[in-house]
Short mmCIF file of C-alpha atoms in Angstrom, two decimals:
data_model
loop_
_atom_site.label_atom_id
_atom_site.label_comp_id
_atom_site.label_asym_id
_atom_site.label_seq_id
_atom_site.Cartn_x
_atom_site.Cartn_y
_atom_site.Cartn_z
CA UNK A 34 0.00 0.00 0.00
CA UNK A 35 0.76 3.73 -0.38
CA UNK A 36 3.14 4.68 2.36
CA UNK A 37 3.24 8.44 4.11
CA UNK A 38 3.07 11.07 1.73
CA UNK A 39 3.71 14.85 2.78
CA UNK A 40 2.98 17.70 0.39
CA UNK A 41 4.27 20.23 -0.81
CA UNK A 42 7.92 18.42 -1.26
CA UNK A 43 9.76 21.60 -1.13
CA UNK A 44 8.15 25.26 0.11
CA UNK A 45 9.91 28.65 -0.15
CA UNK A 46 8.60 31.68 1.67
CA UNK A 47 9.48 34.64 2.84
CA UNK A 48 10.10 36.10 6.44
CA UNK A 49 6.54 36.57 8.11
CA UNK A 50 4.41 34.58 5.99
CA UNK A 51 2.14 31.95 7.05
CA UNK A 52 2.72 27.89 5.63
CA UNK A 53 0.78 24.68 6.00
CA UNK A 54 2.50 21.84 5.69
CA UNK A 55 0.51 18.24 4.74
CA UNK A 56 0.81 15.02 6.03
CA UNK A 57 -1.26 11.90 4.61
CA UNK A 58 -0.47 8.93 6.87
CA UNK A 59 -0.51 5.47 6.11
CA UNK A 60 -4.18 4.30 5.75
CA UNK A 61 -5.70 2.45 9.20
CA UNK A 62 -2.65 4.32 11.36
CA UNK A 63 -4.32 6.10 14.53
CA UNK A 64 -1.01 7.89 15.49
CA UNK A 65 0.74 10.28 13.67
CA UNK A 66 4.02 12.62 14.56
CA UNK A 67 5.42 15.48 13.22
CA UNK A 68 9.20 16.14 13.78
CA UNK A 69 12.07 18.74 12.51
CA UNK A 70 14.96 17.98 10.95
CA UNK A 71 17.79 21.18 10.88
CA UNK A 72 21.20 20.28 8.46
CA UNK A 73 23.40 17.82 9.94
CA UNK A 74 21.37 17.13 13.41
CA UNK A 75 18.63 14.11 13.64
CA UNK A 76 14.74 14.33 14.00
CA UNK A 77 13.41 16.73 16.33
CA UNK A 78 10.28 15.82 17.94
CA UNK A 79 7.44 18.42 18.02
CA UNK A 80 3.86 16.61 18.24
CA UNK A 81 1.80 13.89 18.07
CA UNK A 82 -1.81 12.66 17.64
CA UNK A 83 -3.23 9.92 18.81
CA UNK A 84 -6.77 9.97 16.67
CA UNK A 85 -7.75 14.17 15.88
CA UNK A 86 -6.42 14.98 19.48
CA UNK A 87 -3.20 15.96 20.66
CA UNK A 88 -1.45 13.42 23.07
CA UNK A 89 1.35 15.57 23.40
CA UNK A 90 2.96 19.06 21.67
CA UNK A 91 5.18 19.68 24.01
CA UNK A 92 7.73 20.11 20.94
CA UNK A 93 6.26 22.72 19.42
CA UNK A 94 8.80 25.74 19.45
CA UNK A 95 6.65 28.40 20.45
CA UNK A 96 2.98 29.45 19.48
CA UNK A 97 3.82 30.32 16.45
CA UNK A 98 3.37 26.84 15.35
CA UNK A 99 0.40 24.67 15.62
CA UNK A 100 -1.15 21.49 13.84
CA UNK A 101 -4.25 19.91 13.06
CA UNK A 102 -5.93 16.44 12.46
CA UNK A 103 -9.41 17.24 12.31
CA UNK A 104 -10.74 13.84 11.07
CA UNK A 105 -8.28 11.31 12.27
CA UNK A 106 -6.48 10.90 9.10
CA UNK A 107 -4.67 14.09 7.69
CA UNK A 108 -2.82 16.25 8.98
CA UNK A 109 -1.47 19.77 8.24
CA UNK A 110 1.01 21.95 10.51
CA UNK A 111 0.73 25.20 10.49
CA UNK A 112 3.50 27.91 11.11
CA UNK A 113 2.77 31.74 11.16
CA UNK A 114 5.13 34.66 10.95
CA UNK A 115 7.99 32.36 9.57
CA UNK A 116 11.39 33.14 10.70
CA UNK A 117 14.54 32.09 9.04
CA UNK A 118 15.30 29.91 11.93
CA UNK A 119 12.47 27.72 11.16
CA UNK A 120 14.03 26.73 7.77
CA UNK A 121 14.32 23.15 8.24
CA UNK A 122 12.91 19.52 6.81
CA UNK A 123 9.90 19.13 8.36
CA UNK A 124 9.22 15.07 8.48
CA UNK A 125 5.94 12.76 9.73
CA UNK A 126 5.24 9.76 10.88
CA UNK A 127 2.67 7.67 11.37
CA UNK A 128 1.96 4.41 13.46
CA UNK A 129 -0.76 1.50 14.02
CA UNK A 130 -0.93 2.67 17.73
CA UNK A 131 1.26 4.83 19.87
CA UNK A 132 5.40 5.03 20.51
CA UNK A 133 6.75 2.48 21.59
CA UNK A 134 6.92 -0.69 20.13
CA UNK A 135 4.56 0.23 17.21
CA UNK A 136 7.16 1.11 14.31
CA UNK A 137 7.36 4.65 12.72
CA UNK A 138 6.88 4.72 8.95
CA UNK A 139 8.20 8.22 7.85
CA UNK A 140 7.31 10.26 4.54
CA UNK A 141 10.18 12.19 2.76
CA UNK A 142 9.47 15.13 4.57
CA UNK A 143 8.87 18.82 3.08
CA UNK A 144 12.20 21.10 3.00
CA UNK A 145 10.54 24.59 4.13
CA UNK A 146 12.99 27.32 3.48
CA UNK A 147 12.40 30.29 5.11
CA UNK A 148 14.31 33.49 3.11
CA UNK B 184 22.72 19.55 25.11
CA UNK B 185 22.41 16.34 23.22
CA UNK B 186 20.19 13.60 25.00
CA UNK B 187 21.86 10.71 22.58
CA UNK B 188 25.21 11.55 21.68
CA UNK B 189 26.16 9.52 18.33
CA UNK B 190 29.73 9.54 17.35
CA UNK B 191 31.21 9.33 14.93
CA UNK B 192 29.68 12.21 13.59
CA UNK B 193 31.36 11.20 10.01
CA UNK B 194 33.35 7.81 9.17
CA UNK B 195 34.86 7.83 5.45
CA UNK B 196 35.84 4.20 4.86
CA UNK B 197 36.97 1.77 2.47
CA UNK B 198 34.62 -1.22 0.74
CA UNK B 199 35.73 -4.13 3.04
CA UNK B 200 36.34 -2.47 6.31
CA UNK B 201 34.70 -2.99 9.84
CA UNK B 202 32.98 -0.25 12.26
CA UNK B 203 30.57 0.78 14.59
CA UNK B 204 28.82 3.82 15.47
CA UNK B 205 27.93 4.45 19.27
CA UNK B 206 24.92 5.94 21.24
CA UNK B 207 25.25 6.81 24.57
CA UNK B 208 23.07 8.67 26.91
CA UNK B 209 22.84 9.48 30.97
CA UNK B 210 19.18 8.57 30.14
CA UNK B 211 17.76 5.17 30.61
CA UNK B 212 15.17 4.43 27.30
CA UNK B 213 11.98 1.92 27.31
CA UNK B 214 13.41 1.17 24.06
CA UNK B 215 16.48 1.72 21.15
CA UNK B 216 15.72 2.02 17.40
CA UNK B 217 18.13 2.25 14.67
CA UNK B 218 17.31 3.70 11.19
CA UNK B 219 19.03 4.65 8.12
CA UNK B 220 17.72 7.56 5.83
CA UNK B 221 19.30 8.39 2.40
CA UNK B 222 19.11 12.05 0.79
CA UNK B 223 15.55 13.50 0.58
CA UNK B 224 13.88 10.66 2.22
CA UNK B 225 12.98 10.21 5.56
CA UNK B 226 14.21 7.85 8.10
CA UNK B 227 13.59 4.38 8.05
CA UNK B 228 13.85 1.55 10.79
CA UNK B 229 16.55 -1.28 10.99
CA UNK B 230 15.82 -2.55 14.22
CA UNK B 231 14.23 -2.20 17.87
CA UNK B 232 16.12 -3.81 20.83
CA UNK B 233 14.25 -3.39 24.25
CA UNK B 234 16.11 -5.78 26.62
CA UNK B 235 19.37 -4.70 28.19
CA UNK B 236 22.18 -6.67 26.49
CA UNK B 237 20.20 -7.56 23.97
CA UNK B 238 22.21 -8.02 20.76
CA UNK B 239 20.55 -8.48 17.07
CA UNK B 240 21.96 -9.26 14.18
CA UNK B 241 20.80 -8.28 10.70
CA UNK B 242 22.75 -9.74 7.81
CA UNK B 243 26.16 -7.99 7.89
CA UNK B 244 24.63 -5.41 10.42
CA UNK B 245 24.87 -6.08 14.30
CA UNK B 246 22.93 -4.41 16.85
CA UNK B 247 23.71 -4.02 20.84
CA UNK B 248 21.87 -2.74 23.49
CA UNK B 249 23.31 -1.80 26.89
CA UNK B 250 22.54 -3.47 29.87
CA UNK B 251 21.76 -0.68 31.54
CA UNK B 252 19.62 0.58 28.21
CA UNK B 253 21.67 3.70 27.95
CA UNK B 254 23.61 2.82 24.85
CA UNK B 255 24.05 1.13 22.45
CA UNK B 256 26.26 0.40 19.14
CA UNK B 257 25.88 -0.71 15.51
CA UNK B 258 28.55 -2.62 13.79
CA UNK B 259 29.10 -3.39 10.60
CA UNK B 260 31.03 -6.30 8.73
CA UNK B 261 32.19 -5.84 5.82
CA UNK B 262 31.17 -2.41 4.54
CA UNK B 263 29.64 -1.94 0.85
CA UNK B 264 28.96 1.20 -0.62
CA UNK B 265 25.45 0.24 -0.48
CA UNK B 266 25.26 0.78 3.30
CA UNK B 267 26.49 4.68 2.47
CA UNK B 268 23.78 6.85 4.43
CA UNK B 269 23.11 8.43 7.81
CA UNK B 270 22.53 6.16 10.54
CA UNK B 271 20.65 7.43 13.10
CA UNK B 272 19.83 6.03 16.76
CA UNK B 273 16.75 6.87 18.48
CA UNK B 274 15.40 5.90 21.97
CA UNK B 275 12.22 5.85 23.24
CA UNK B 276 11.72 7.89 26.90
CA UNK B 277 8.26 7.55 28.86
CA UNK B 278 7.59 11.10 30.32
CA UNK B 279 4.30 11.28 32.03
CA UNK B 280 1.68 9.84 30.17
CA UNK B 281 3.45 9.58 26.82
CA UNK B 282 6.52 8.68 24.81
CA UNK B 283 9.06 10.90 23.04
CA UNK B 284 11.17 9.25 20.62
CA UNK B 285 14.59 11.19 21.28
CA UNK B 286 16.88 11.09 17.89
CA UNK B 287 20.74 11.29 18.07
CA UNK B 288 22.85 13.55 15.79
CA UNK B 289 23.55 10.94 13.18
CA UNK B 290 26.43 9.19 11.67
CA UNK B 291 27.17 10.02 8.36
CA UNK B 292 28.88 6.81 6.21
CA UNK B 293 30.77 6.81 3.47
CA UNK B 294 31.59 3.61 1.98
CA UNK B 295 34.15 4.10 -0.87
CA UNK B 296 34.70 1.41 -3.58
#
């Protein structure tokens, strides 16, 4: 079957604009992360659902970010007044049940770069 | 401050040759997962250990947990420029209610022909 997809691949913005980043998880999968991923370091953990709610966003950098899963299935993080900082890859995840022993199938992740 | 320090950082070696990456931490982790990514993808999973002193093996690849489940190393046998990639460790922390799966830095491999 399909495996994670994240759209768009690749977004370009400019300092203060608002982006929403897509995640379509693997079909069936009731948990779902989102991580960052700067040059050269490993995935940085930022939130999770466990069905539409949040289990935990402790992650998230500040309020500028935020993130969505209204029906269970997709979901779309949302950053406003972007800062050059938050250029990064932004990957997700998504799992038949929560952490733990349940693997993490990743998408490709979408390269936001923030000029 | 790092949680999972992975070192080396970058290893540059020759088709043939032996090594192993290392993970260490001060933390103790429910769990220990290994991936690989490759350029533009994301990560994907080689293997979980959970037992301290647990040690798997996957073809030329050979996984070790620490008995303590602080660490933990990857060695490989053998290198082929097909295992070229970043290898990343990642460990899974109960805090609370929930998990956090805490990534190291990454090893960057370079097997040369």
């Amino acid at each position: 079957g399909a495996g994670v997809s994240q759209t768009p691949s690749n977004k370009v913005t400019e300092k203060g604009k608002y982006v929403e980043l897509r995640c379509d998880p693997i079909s069936g999968h009731t948990a779902l992360y989102w991580y960052r991923q700067s040059l050269g370091q490993g995935p940085e953990f930022l939130i999770y659902f466990q069905g539409t709610g949040a289990a935990d966003d402790s992650g998230l950098p500040n309020d500028r970010f935020f993130a969505v899963r209204p029906e269970g299935s997709v979901s779309t993080l949302k950053i406003q007044r972007t800062e050059r900082g938050d250029s990064a890859v932004y990957l997700c995840a998504s799992s038949l049940g929560l952490f733990d022993y349940n693997e993490q199938f990743f998408g490709p992740g979408t390269r936001l770069t923030v000029l | 401050t790092q949680l999972l320090e992975q070192s080396p950082q970058f290893l540059s070696i020759q088709e043939g040759e032996n090594l192993t990456v290392y993970c260490n931490s001060s933390s103790v982790f429910s769990s220990l997962q290994w991936y690989r990514q490759e350029p533009g993808e994301g990560p994907v999973l080689l293997v979980t250990v959970v037992t301290g002193g647990e040690v798997k093996k996957l073809k030329r690849l050979t996984f070790q947990f620490g008995d303590a489940r602080k660490d933990s190393s990857l060695h490989i046998t053998a290198a082929q420029p097909g295992d070229t990639g970043l290898y990343l460790c990642a460990g899974t922390l109960r805090m609370d209610s929930s998990y956090k799966l805490i990534f190291g830095s990454g090893t960057r491999l370079l097997v040369r022909p």
